[in-house]
Short mmCIF file of C-alpha atoms in Angstrom, two decimals:
data_model
loop_
_atom_site.label_atom_id
_atom_site.label_comp_id
_atom_site.label_asym_id
_atom_site.label_seq_id
_atom_site.Cartn_x
_atom_site.Cartn_y
_atom_site.Cartn_z
CA MET A 1 -107.05 1.10 -25.86
CA ARG A 2 -106.97 -0.91 -29.09
CA PHE A 3 -105.43 -4.34 -28.53
CA ASP A 4 -102.97 -5.39 -31.22
CA PRO A 5 -101.99 -9.09 -31.13
CA GLU A 6 -98.77 -8.54 -33.11
CA LEU A 7 -97.66 -5.67 -30.89
CA ALA A 8 -98.58 -7.72 -27.81
CA GLU A 9 -96.28 -10.56 -28.88
CA ILE A 10 -93.44 -8.23 -29.87
CA ARG A 11 -93.58 -5.90 -26.85
CA PHE A 12 -94.75 -8.14 -24.03
CA GLY A 13 -93.87 -11.57 -25.39
CA CYS A 14 -91.02 -13.25 -27.23
CA GLY A 15 -91.65 -12.07 -30.78
CA LEU A 16 -93.68 -13.29 -33.74
CA SER A 17 -93.33 -16.83 -35.01
CA PRO A 18 -94.83 -18.53 -38.07
CA ARG A 19 -95.63 -21.57 -35.89
CA LEU A 20 -97.25 -19.83 -32.89
CA ALA A 21 -100.30 -17.59 -32.83
CA PRO A 22 -99.94 -14.30 -30.94
CA PRO A 23 -102.20 -13.69 -27.93
CA GLN A 24 -105.71 -12.48 -28.65
CA SER A 25 -106.31 -10.32 -25.57
CA PRO A 26 -104.67 -9.07 -22.36
CA GLU A 27 -106.94 -11.44 -20.48
CA ALA A 28 -105.58 -14.38 -22.46
CA MET A 29 -102.00 -13.28 -21.66
CA LEU A 30 -102.73 -13.10 -17.95
CA GLN A 31 -104.64 -16.38 -17.97
CA ARG A 32 -101.69 -18.18 -19.54
CA LEU A 33 -99.36 -16.58 -17.04
CA THR A 34 -101.31 -17.90 -14.07
CA GLY A 35 -101.82 -21.31 -15.64
CA ALA A 36 -99.49 -24.29 -15.88
CA ASP A 37 -95.84 -23.60 -16.68
CA GLU A 38 -95.69 -25.72 -19.82
CA MET A 39 -92.23 -24.62 -20.93
CA ALA A 40 -90.65 -25.56 -17.59
CA ARG A 41 -92.11 -29.03 -18.05
CA ALA A 42 -91.11 -29.33 -21.70
CA TYR A 43 -87.58 -27.96 -21.28
CA PRO A 44 -86.49 -28.60 -17.69
CA VAL A 45 -83.36 -27.17 -16.12
CA GLN A 46 -81.67 -28.34 -12.96
CA ASP A 47 -83.35 -27.06 -9.80
CA PHE A 48 -81.31 -25.21 -7.23
CA ASP A 49 -81.11 -27.92 -4.58
CA ALA A 50 -79.64 -30.45 -7.02
CA ALA A 51 -77.19 -27.92 -8.47
CA PHE A 52 -76.23 -26.79 -4.98
CA ALA A 53 -75.51 -30.38 -3.98
CA ASP A 54 -73.09 -30.55 -6.92
CA SER A 55 -71.17 -27.67 -5.36
CA VAL A 56 -70.47 -29.93 -2.39
CA THR A 57 -68.99 -32.55 -4.70
CA PHE A 58 -66.99 -29.92 -6.52
CA GLN A 59 -65.57 -28.58 -3.26
CA ALA A 60 -64.66 -32.08 -2.09
CA LEU A 61 -62.85 -32.84 -5.36
CA ALA A 62 -60.97 -29.54 -5.18
CA ARG A 63 -59.98 -30.24 -1.58
CA GLU A 64 -58.75 -33.74 -2.46
CA ARG A 65 -56.74 -32.35 -5.38
CA ARG A 66 -55.02 -29.78 -3.17
CA LYS A 67 -54.31 -32.38 -0.49
CA LEU A 68 -52.67 -34.79 -2.93
CA ARG A 69 -50.54 -32.21 -4.73
CA GLY A 70 -46.99 -33.57 -5.08
CA GLN A 71 -48.07 -37.15 -4.34
CA PRO A 72 -48.49 -40.12 -6.74
CA GLU A 73 -52.29 -40.01 -6.43
CA TYR A 74 -52.43 -36.38 -7.58
CA GLU A 75 -52.81 -37.17 -11.28
CA ALA A 76 -55.97 -39.22 -10.74
CA ALA A 77 -57.42 -36.62 -8.37
CA ASP A 78 -56.66 -33.87 -10.86
CA ALA A 79 -58.43 -35.85 -13.61
CA ARG A 80 -61.54 -36.30 -11.44
CA TYR A 81 -61.59 -32.60 -10.63
CA ARG A 82 -61.18 -31.54 -14.27
CA THR A 83 -63.82 -33.96 -15.50
CA PHE A 84 -66.34 -32.71 -12.98
CA ARG A 85 -65.56 -29.07 -13.78
CA GLN A 86 -66.00 -29.80 -17.48
CA GLN A 87 -69.35 -31.45 -16.79
CA LYS A 88 -70.55 -28.38 -14.87
CA ARG A 89 -69.60 -26.18 -17.83
CA THR A 90 -71.57 -28.49 -20.11
CA ASP A 91 -74.55 -28.37 -17.70
CA ARG A 92 -74.41 -24.59 -17.75
CA LEU A 93 -74.62 -24.42 -21.54
CA GLN A 94 -77.37 -27.04 -21.61
CA ASN A 95 -79.33 -24.89 -19.15
CA PHE A 96 -78.76 -21.99 -21.53
CA ALA A 97 -80.15 -24.07 -24.41
CA GLN A 98 -83.25 -24.96 -22.40
CA ARG A 99 -83.94 -21.31 -21.61
CA LEU A 100 -83.45 -20.49 -25.28
CA LEU A 101 -85.92 -23.21 -26.24
CA ARG A 102 -88.50 -21.92 -23.79
CA TYR A 103 -88.23 -18.46 -25.32
CA ALA A 104 -88.39 -19.77 -28.88
CA ASP A 105 -91.22 -22.25 -28.40
CA THR A 106 -93.64 -20.70 -25.94
CA SER A 107 -97.21 -19.49 -26.33
CA ASP A 108 -96.81 -17.87 -22.91
CA GLY A 109 -94.28 -15.22 -23.84
CA LEU A 110 -95.11 -12.89 -20.97
CA ARG A 111 -93.93 -15.53 -18.48
CA GLU A 112 -90.54 -15.87 -20.19
CA ARG A 113 -90.11 -12.10 -20.34
CA LEU A 114 -91.08 -11.69 -16.68
CA THR A 115 -88.73 -14.46 -15.60
CA LEU A 116 -85.87 -12.66 -17.33
CA PHE A 117 -87.01 -9.32 -15.87
CA TRP A 118 -87.15 -10.54 -12.28
CA SER A 119 -83.95 -12.57 -12.64
CA ASP A 120 -82.23 -9.36 -13.62
CA HIS A 121 -83.95 -7.30 -10.91
CA PHE A 122 -82.70 -9.80 -8.34
CA THR A 123 -79.31 -10.39 -9.92
CA ALA A 124 -77.16 -12.97 -8.15
CA LYS A 125 -74.22 -14.93 -9.45
CA GLY A 126 -71.52 -17.23 -8.14
CA ARG A 127 -68.07 -15.87 -7.54
CA ARG A 128 -66.08 -19.12 -7.49
CA GLY A 129 -66.09 -22.88 -8.02
CA ALA A 130 -69.39 -24.59 -8.74
CA PHE A 131 -71.24 -21.49 -7.55
CA ARG A 132 -70.49 -19.99 -10.98
CA HIS A 133 -73.04 -22.41 -12.46
CA LEU A 134 -75.93 -21.69 -10.11
CA ALA A 135 -77.53 -18.63 -11.72
CA THR A 136 -80.02 -20.53 -13.89
CA PRO A 137 -80.99 -23.00 -11.11
CA TYR A 138 -81.43 -19.97 -8.82
CA ALA A 139 -83.80 -18.33 -11.32
CA GLU A 140 -85.62 -21.62 -11.79
CA THR A 141 -86.26 -22.18 -8.09
CA ALA A 142 -86.33 -18.76 -6.41
CA ILE A 143 -87.85 -16.64 -9.16
CA ARG A 144 -89.81 -18.50 -11.81
CA PRO A 145 -92.43 -20.04 -9.45
CA HIS A 146 -93.21 -16.57 -8.03
CA VAL A 147 -93.55 -14.40 -11.16
CA ALA A 148 -97.34 -14.69 -10.93
CA GLY A 149 -97.56 -14.54 -7.15
CA ARG A 150 -97.00 -11.87 -4.53
CA PHE A 151 -93.95 -9.64 -4.65
CA GLU A 152 -93.21 -10.25 -0.97
CA ASP A 153 -92.95 -14.01 -1.57
CA LEU A 154 -90.60 -13.38 -4.47
CA LEU A 155 -88.49 -11.05 -2.32
CA ILE A 156 -88.26 -13.55 0.53
CA ALA A 157 -87.38 -16.39 -1.85
CA VAL A 158 -84.41 -14.51 -3.33
CA VAL A 159 -83.15 -13.03 -0.06
CA THR A 160 -83.05 -16.48 1.53
CA SER A 161 -81.44 -18.11 -1.50
CA PRO A 162 -77.90 -19.36 -0.78
CA LEU A 163 -76.75 -17.86 -4.07
CA MET A 164 -77.88 -14.35 -3.09
CA LEU A 165 -76.36 -14.76 0.38
CA HIS A 166 -73.11 -15.91 -1.22
CA TYR A 167 -73.09 -13.17 -3.88
CA LEU A 168 -73.55 -10.33 -1.38
CA ASP A 169 -71.29 -11.85 1.31
CA GLN A 170 -74.09 -12.19 3.83
CA ASN A 171 -72.61 -15.43 5.13
CA SER A 172 -69.74 -13.51 6.69
CA SER A 173 -71.91 -10.90 8.44
CA VAL A 174 -71.79 -11.11 12.23
CA GLY A 175 -73.83 -9.07 14.69
CA PRO A 176 -71.54 -6.81 16.79
CA ASN A 177 -73.05 -8.14 20.03
CA SER A 178 -73.93 -11.62 18.86
CA PRO A 179 -72.80 -14.72 20.79
CA VAL A 180 -70.22 -15.47 18.09
CA ALA A 181 -68.78 -11.94 18.28
CA GLN A 182 -68.62 -12.13 22.06
CA ARG A 183 -66.67 -15.37 21.88
CA ARG A 184 -64.28 -13.98 19.28
CA LYS A 185 -63.64 -10.80 21.32
CA ARG A 186 -62.80 -8.84 18.19
CA SER A 187 -64.46 -6.82 15.45
CA ALA A 188 -67.78 -8.44 14.61
CA GLY A 189 -67.57 -7.87 10.86
CA LEU A 190 -71.06 -6.62 10.10
CA ASN A 191 -71.63 -6.70 6.34
CA GLU A 192 -74.11 -4.21 4.85
CA ASN A 193 -74.12 -5.45 1.25
CA LEU A 194 -77.39 -7.39 1.33
CA ALA A 195 -79.24 -4.77 3.38
CA ARG A 196 -78.13 -1.97 1.05
CA GLU A 197 -79.10 -3.81 -2.12
CA VAL A 198 -82.47 -4.87 -0.70
CA LEU A 199 -83.30 -1.23 0.05
CA GLU A 200 -81.64 0.38 -2.95
CA LEU A 201 -82.20 -2.13 -5.76
CA HIS A 202 -84.85 -4.64 -4.73
CA THR A 203 -87.51 -2.57 -2.92
CA LEU A 204 -87.49 1.19 -2.25
CA GLY A 205 -85.16 2.29 -5.05
CA VAL A 206 -82.00 4.39 -5.05
CA ASP A 207 -83.99 7.55 -4.22
CA GLY A 208 -86.14 5.78 -1.63
CA PRO A 209 -86.94 7.16 1.83
CA TYR A 210 -84.17 5.45 3.78
CA SER A 211 -80.97 6.57 5.46
CA GLN A 212 -77.60 5.04 6.22
CA THR A 213 -78.97 4.31 9.69
CA ASP A 214 -81.73 2.21 8.11
CA VAL A 215 -79.12 0.33 6.08
CA ARG A 216 -77.09 -0.49 9.17
CA GLN A 217 -80.14 -1.44 11.22
CA LEU A 218 -81.38 -3.74 8.47
CA ALA A 219 -77.89 -5.23 8.16
CA GLU A 220 -77.95 -6.01 11.89
CA LEU A 221 -81.43 -7.52 11.53
CA PHE A 222 -80.17 -9.68 8.63
CA THR A 223 -77.35 -11.18 10.70
CA GLY A 224 -78.11 -14.86 11.04
CA LEU A 225 -79.22 -15.28 7.40
CA SER A 226 -76.78 -17.90 6.24
CA PHE A 227 -76.30 -21.22 4.45
CA ASN A 228 -74.07 -24.21 4.47
CA ARG A 229 -73.20 -26.56 1.65
CA LYS A 230 -75.01 -29.55 3.14
CA GLU A 231 -78.31 -28.00 4.19
CA GLY A 232 -78.64 -24.89 2.01
CA PHE A 233 -80.31 -21.92 3.68
CA ASN A 234 -80.32 -21.78 7.46
CA PHE A 235 -80.67 -19.18 10.19
CA ARG A 236 -77.70 -19.09 12.58
CA SER A 237 -78.92 -17.43 15.74
CA GLY A 238 -75.36 -17.36 17.07
CA LEU A 239 -74.47 -14.77 14.40
CA ALA A 240 -77.61 -12.68 14.93
CA GLU A 241 -77.51 -9.32 16.65
CA PRO A 242 -79.68 -9.56 19.79
CA GLY A 243 -82.36 -7.00 20.61
CA SER A 244 -84.51 -4.99 18.24
CA GLU A 245 -83.59 -2.95 15.15
CA LYS A 246 -85.55 0.00 13.84
CA VAL A 247 -85.96 0.12 10.05
CA LEU A 248 -87.99 2.95 8.50
CA GLY A 249 -89.41 3.74 11.93
CA ARG A 250 -90.61 0.20 12.74
CA SER A 251 -88.99 -2.08 15.28
CA TYR A 252 -88.06 -5.65 14.48
CA GLY A 253 -86.16 -8.33 16.29
CA ALA A 254 -86.09 -9.89 19.70
CA GLU A 255 -83.74 -10.53 22.58
CA LYS A 256 -82.52 -13.62 20.76
CA GLY A 257 -82.11 -13.52 17.01
CA ARG A 258 -84.94 -15.20 15.08
CA LEU A 259 -85.91 -15.53 11.44
CA GLU A 260 -89.52 -14.35 11.68
CA PRO A 261 -88.74 -10.65 12.35
CA VAL A 262 -86.48 -10.68 9.28
CA LEU A 263 -89.30 -12.05 7.13
CA GLN A 264 -91.73 -9.48 8.55
CA ALA A 265 -89.34 -6.66 7.68
CA LEU A 266 -89.11 -8.00 4.11
CA ARG A 267 -92.93 -8.18 3.88
CA ASP A 268 -93.20 -4.57 5.06
CA LEU A 269 -90.54 -3.40 2.61
CA ALA A 270 -92.32 -5.28 -0.19
CA ARG A 271 -95.56 -3.42 0.53
CA HIS A 272 -94.02 0.02 1.04
CA PRO A 273 -95.42 2.77 -1.27
CA ALA A 274 -91.90 3.59 -2.45
CA THR A 275 -91.47 -0.03 -3.52
CA ALA A 276 -94.67 0.23 -5.54
CA ARG A 277 -93.29 3.27 -7.40
CA HIS A 278 -89.88 1.68 -7.92
CA ILE A 279 -91.25 -1.58 -9.31
CA ALA A 280 -93.87 0.18 -11.42
CA ARG A 281 -91.26 2.37 -13.06
CA LYS A 282 -88.92 -0.56 -13.70
CA LEU A 283 -91.71 -2.55 -15.35
CA ALA A 284 -92.74 0.44 -17.47
CA VAL A 285 -89.15 1.07 -18.56
CA HIS A 286 -88.57 -2.59 -19.37
CA PHE A 287 -91.72 -3.05 -21.42
CA THR A 288 -92.33 0.37 -22.97
CA SER A 289 -89.57 2.99 -23.02
CA ASP A 290 -86.48 4.34 -21.31
CA GLN A 291 -88.64 7.39 -20.52
CA PRO A 292 -92.02 5.85 -19.68
CA ASP A 293 -95.32 7.71 -19.56
CA ALA A 294 -95.71 9.19 -16.05
CA ASP A 295 -99.41 8.32 -15.87
CA LEU A 296 -98.65 4.72 -16.80
CA VAL A 297 -96.11 4.46 -13.99
CA GLU A 298 -98.52 5.91 -11.44
CA HIS A 299 -101.34 3.67 -12.68
CA VAL A 300 -99.22 0.55 -12.18
CA ALA A 301 -97.89 1.78 -8.84
CA GLU A 302 -101.42 2.44 -7.56
CA ARG A 303 -102.46 -1.12 -8.47
CA PHE A 304 -99.38 -2.43 -6.70
CA ARG A 305 -100.40 -0.54 -3.57
CA GLN A 306 -104.07 -1.58 -3.79
CA SER A 307 -103.26 -5.24 -4.29
CA GLY A 308 -100.48 -5.40 -1.72
CA GLY A 309 -98.04 -6.35 -4.46
CA TYR A 310 -100.10 -9.13 -6.07
CA LEU A 311 -98.20 -9.31 -9.33
CA PRO A 312 -100.93 -10.49 -11.76
CA ASP A 313 -102.91 -7.39 -10.81
CA VAL A 314 -99.81 -5.25 -11.35
CA TYR A 315 -99.27 -6.75 -14.81
CA ALA A 316 -102.97 -6.24 -15.61
CA ALA A 317 -102.57 -2.54 -14.81
CA LEU A 318 -99.63 -2.38 -17.19
CA LEU A 319 -101.53 -4.13 -19.99
CA GLU A 320 -104.71 -2.06 -19.64
CA HIS A 321 -103.07 1.36 -19.89
CA PRO A 322 -103.18 3.02 -23.34
CA ALA A 323 -99.60 4.28 -23.04
CA ALA A 324 -98.37 0.69 -22.98
CA TRP A 325 -99.73 0.24 -26.50
CA ALA A 326 -98.05 3.15 -28.25
CA PRO A 327 -97.39 1.76 -31.73
CA GLU A 328 -93.79 2.99 -32.02
CA LEU A 329 -91.25 0.27 -31.23
CA ARG A 330 -88.82 1.90 -28.81
CA ASN A 331 -86.86 -0.38 -26.54
CA VAL A 332 -83.88 -2.18 -28.02
CA LYS A 333 -83.85 -5.93 -27.40
CA PRO A 334 -80.96 -7.02 -25.18
CA PRO A 335 -78.67 -9.55 -26.92
CA PHE A 336 -80.26 -12.71 -25.47
CA ASP A 337 -83.72 -11.54 -26.44
CA PHE A 338 -82.43 -10.68 -29.92
CA VAL A 339 -80.95 -14.11 -30.68
CA ALA A 340 -83.79 -15.99 -28.93
CA SER A 341 -86.49 -14.08 -30.83
CA ALA A 342 -84.55 -14.74 -34.05
CA CYS A 343 -84.64 -18.49 -33.32
CA ARG A 344 -88.38 -18.13 -32.74
CA ALA A 345 -88.89 -16.22 -35.98
CA LEU A 346 -86.93 -18.53 -38.29
CA PRO A 347 -88.23 -20.88 -36.67
CA VAL A 348 -85.40 -23.12 -35.45
CA ALA A 349 -86.63 -26.64 -34.67
CA ALA A 350 -86.52 -27.63 -31.02
CA ASP A 351 -84.69 -30.85 -31.95
CA GLN A 352 -82.04 -28.83 -33.76
CA LEU A 353 -81.39 -26.60 -30.74
CA SER A 354 -81.46 -29.55 -28.34
CA SER A 355 -78.90 -31.46 -30.38
CA LEU A 356 -76.24 -28.74 -30.37
CA LYS A 357 -73.04 -29.75 -28.60
CA ARG A 358 -71.27 -27.60 -26.05
CA ARG A 359 -68.80 -26.20 -28.57
CA GLN A 360 -71.60 -25.39 -31.01
CA LEU A 361 -73.64 -23.64 -28.33
CA ASN A 362 -70.61 -21.65 -27.38
CA ARG A 363 -69.71 -20.73 -30.97
CA ILE A 364 -73.23 -19.89 -32.17
CA PHE A 365 -74.62 -18.27 -29.02
CA ALA A 366 -72.47 -17.77 -25.92
CA ALA A 367 -69.43 -16.20 -27.62
CA PRO A 368 -71.53 -13.85 -29.83
CA LEU A 369 -73.58 -12.75 -26.80
CA THR A 370 -70.35 -11.70 -25.09
CA LEU A 371 -69.37 -9.66 -28.15
CA MET A 372 -72.82 -8.06 -28.13
CA GLY A 373 -72.19 -6.96 -24.54
CA GLN A 374 -74.16 -9.54 -22.58
CA LYS A 375 -71.91 -12.31 -21.32
CA TRP A 376 -74.27 -15.06 -20.25
CA GLU A 377 -75.10 -14.97 -16.52
CA ASP A 378 -72.35 -12.43 -15.87
CA PRO A 379 -73.67 -8.88 -15.35
CA ALA A 380 -71.13 -6.49 -13.87
CA GLY A 381 -72.93 -5.85 -10.58
CA PRO A 382 -76.03 -6.51 -8.48
CA ASP A 383 -77.99 -3.92 -10.46
CA GLY A 384 -78.00 -6.36 -13.39
CA TRP A 385 -78.08 -5.49 -17.07
CA SER A 386 -78.83 -1.99 -18.22
CA GLU A 387 -82.31 -1.08 -19.43
CA ASP A 388 -80.82 1.89 -21.28
CA ASP A 389 -81.04 1.40 -25.05
CA ALA A 390 -77.70 3.18 -25.47
CA ALA A 391 -76.00 0.38 -23.55
CA TRP A 392 -76.77 -2.02 -26.40
CA ILE A 393 -76.32 0.33 -29.36
CA THR A 394 -72.55 0.42 -29.43
CA PRO A 395 -70.26 0.00 -32.44
CA GLN A 396 -69.01 -3.37 -31.19
CA GLY A 397 -72.45 -4.52 -30.13
CA LEU A 398 -74.10 -3.61 -33.44
CA SER A 399 -71.27 -5.17 -35.40
CA ALA A 400 -71.67 -8.41 -33.43
CA ARG A 401 -75.42 -8.43 -34.03
CA LEU A 402 -74.95 -8.01 -37.78
CA ARG A 403 -72.32 -10.74 -37.95
CA TRP A 404 -74.63 -13.08 -36.03
CA ALA A 405 -77.59 -12.28 -38.29
CA PHE A 406 -75.55 -13.13 -41.39
CA ALA A 407 -73.87 -16.28 -40.03
CA ALA A 408 -76.02 -18.03 -37.41
CA PRO A 409 -79.33 -18.66 -39.25
CA GLN A 410 -77.53 -20.75 -41.89
CA ARG A 411 -76.08 -22.94 -39.17
CA LEU A 412 -79.43 -23.38 -37.42
CA VAL A 413 -81.86 -23.86 -40.30
CA ALA A 414 -81.15 -26.13 -43.26
CA ASP A 415 -83.75 -24.51 -45.52
CA LEU A 416 -83.95 -20.78 -44.83
CA PRO A 417 -87.32 -19.13 -45.51
CA ASP A 418 -87.97 -16.85 -48.46
CA PRO A 419 -86.95 -13.39 -47.18
CA ARG A 420 -90.12 -11.72 -48.46
CA GLY A 421 -92.36 -14.08 -46.55
CA PHE A 422 -89.98 -14.05 -43.61
CA ALA A 423 -90.34 -10.26 -43.28
CA GLY A 424 -94.10 -10.65 -43.05
CA THR A 425 -94.21 -13.51 -40.56
CA THR A 426 -91.47 -11.97 -38.41
CA LEU A 427 -92.49 -8.34 -38.32
CA GLY A 428 -96.18 -8.46 -39.27
CA SER A 429 -97.55 -4.98 -39.82
CA PHE A 430 -94.24 -3.53 -38.60
CA ALA A 431 -92.50 -4.59 -41.83
CA ASP A 432 -92.10 -1.20 -43.49
CA GLY A 433 -91.26 -0.47 -47.11
CA LYS A 434 -87.49 -0.38 -46.53
CA VAL A 435 -87.47 -3.84 -44.96
CA LEU A 436 -89.68 -5.31 -47.65
CA PHE A 437 -87.52 -3.80 -50.39
CA ALA A 438 -84.31 -5.09 -48.79
CA ALA A 439 -85.82 -8.55 -48.40
CA SER A 440 -86.95 -8.66 -52.02
CA ALA A 441 -83.68 -7.26 -53.39
CA ALA A 442 -81.35 -9.61 -51.51
CA GLU A 443 -79.26 -11.84 -53.77
CA THR A 444 -79.52 -14.87 -51.48
CA ARG A 445 -81.92 -16.15 -48.85
CA ALA A 446 -79.21 -15.92 -46.20
CA GLU A 447 -78.62 -12.28 -47.04
CA GLY A 448 -82.33 -11.47 -47.07
CA VAL A 449 -82.97 -13.16 -43.72
CA ALA A 450 -79.99 -11.31 -42.24
CA LEU A 451 -81.28 -7.97 -43.48
CA VAL A 452 -84.68 -8.59 -41.88
CA LEU A 453 -83.08 -9.59 -38.55
CA SER A 454 -80.85 -6.51 -38.72
CA ALA A 455 -83.73 -4.11 -39.35
CA PRO A 456 -84.63 -1.63 -36.58
CA ALA A 457 -88.15 -3.09 -36.50
CA PHE A 458 -86.72 -6.45 -35.42
CA GLN A 459 -84.08 -5.04 -33.09
CA ARG A 460 -86.73 -3.12 -31.12
CA ARG A 461 -89.97 -4.00 -29.39
#
């Protein structure tokens, strides 16, 4: 394997930048990943507990507003509710800006890419009220601290997150023979959503070795996983199905519902050989190609199995395999990665990005991302955004990318770079003759920069 710093930054990092040197070895990439999280310190976002506490305030304001409807005090209550809701929308876009800054300003690009990867693998989003603004705090607290740890710890962190429990309706799941069901004397309302997604999406994969019986047994084992707005996650033994459940041939549970058997089942699922194959393939698809090299997938899966899911070892297996360094740029950047890597390439000053107001962030970034097909924090389902290149290469999506490339850089950078130099610093050795000709023939700097950002070499990695 011949290590290529430029390819390393384009394929495994956040893209080339004239201000930031690309990594010099796989070892350096892994060392940065397991070191201090400098971007989280430099560009903080609200942690989950604080954002979750805001949802309590939001609920209280909404309740007060409903209660006072038709009364003289309603107008003031309505104003308080609207002001708070507006502030949460502003917080959400400021969180977006901080994540953009991390991507644009980091020397630890693999960490930013992995945080996005795992946030998508464990997709969760709020369905109503202040929960709609929790996706970034969820990623910050449940995912980011674990990207260089063990997969089982990452899995447990997301499955016990109130946002995941809310998103997959786990809070309403009741064991058929639980104390609560016995008191109600009616249908228990077992919900299988979380159990199904844990098996199908998060661990074993859609073709994994599980049956509908395993789904139902795991759903019964999960009863009791819950949260409330004051305390966050909690385990409600009154909702838990008593007795043991058998999942993939192993028994879990006890006469009285407890949390520990649930955690043990998650640890076992995290270390299952099928999980190793599923995660290895997803990583290979994300970083190399829609149709990844079979030997690369098996190499990564074997390291996952050997290490018990210790993720730095898994990433090392990915980075050491020759197939990961095929020189052809294949995967299309999703819209966020496209605009964030463009900010990195220009480069947009951190102060400039930080100073953008809510309307500017919406006009320059959030609205165009929606047109490109990636509405911020709003994937269609729990399987997250597509890894399929064809999902991003659509007439509307391409049109939106081109319009952004021609309009946004002028709004973000007062003095645009010379397009000929920009092609070199942005694409390195991947700047082919067509790109260089287009950059040199452009009538204006804005046009030349747009042509470089629109080139296939920049759109892919």
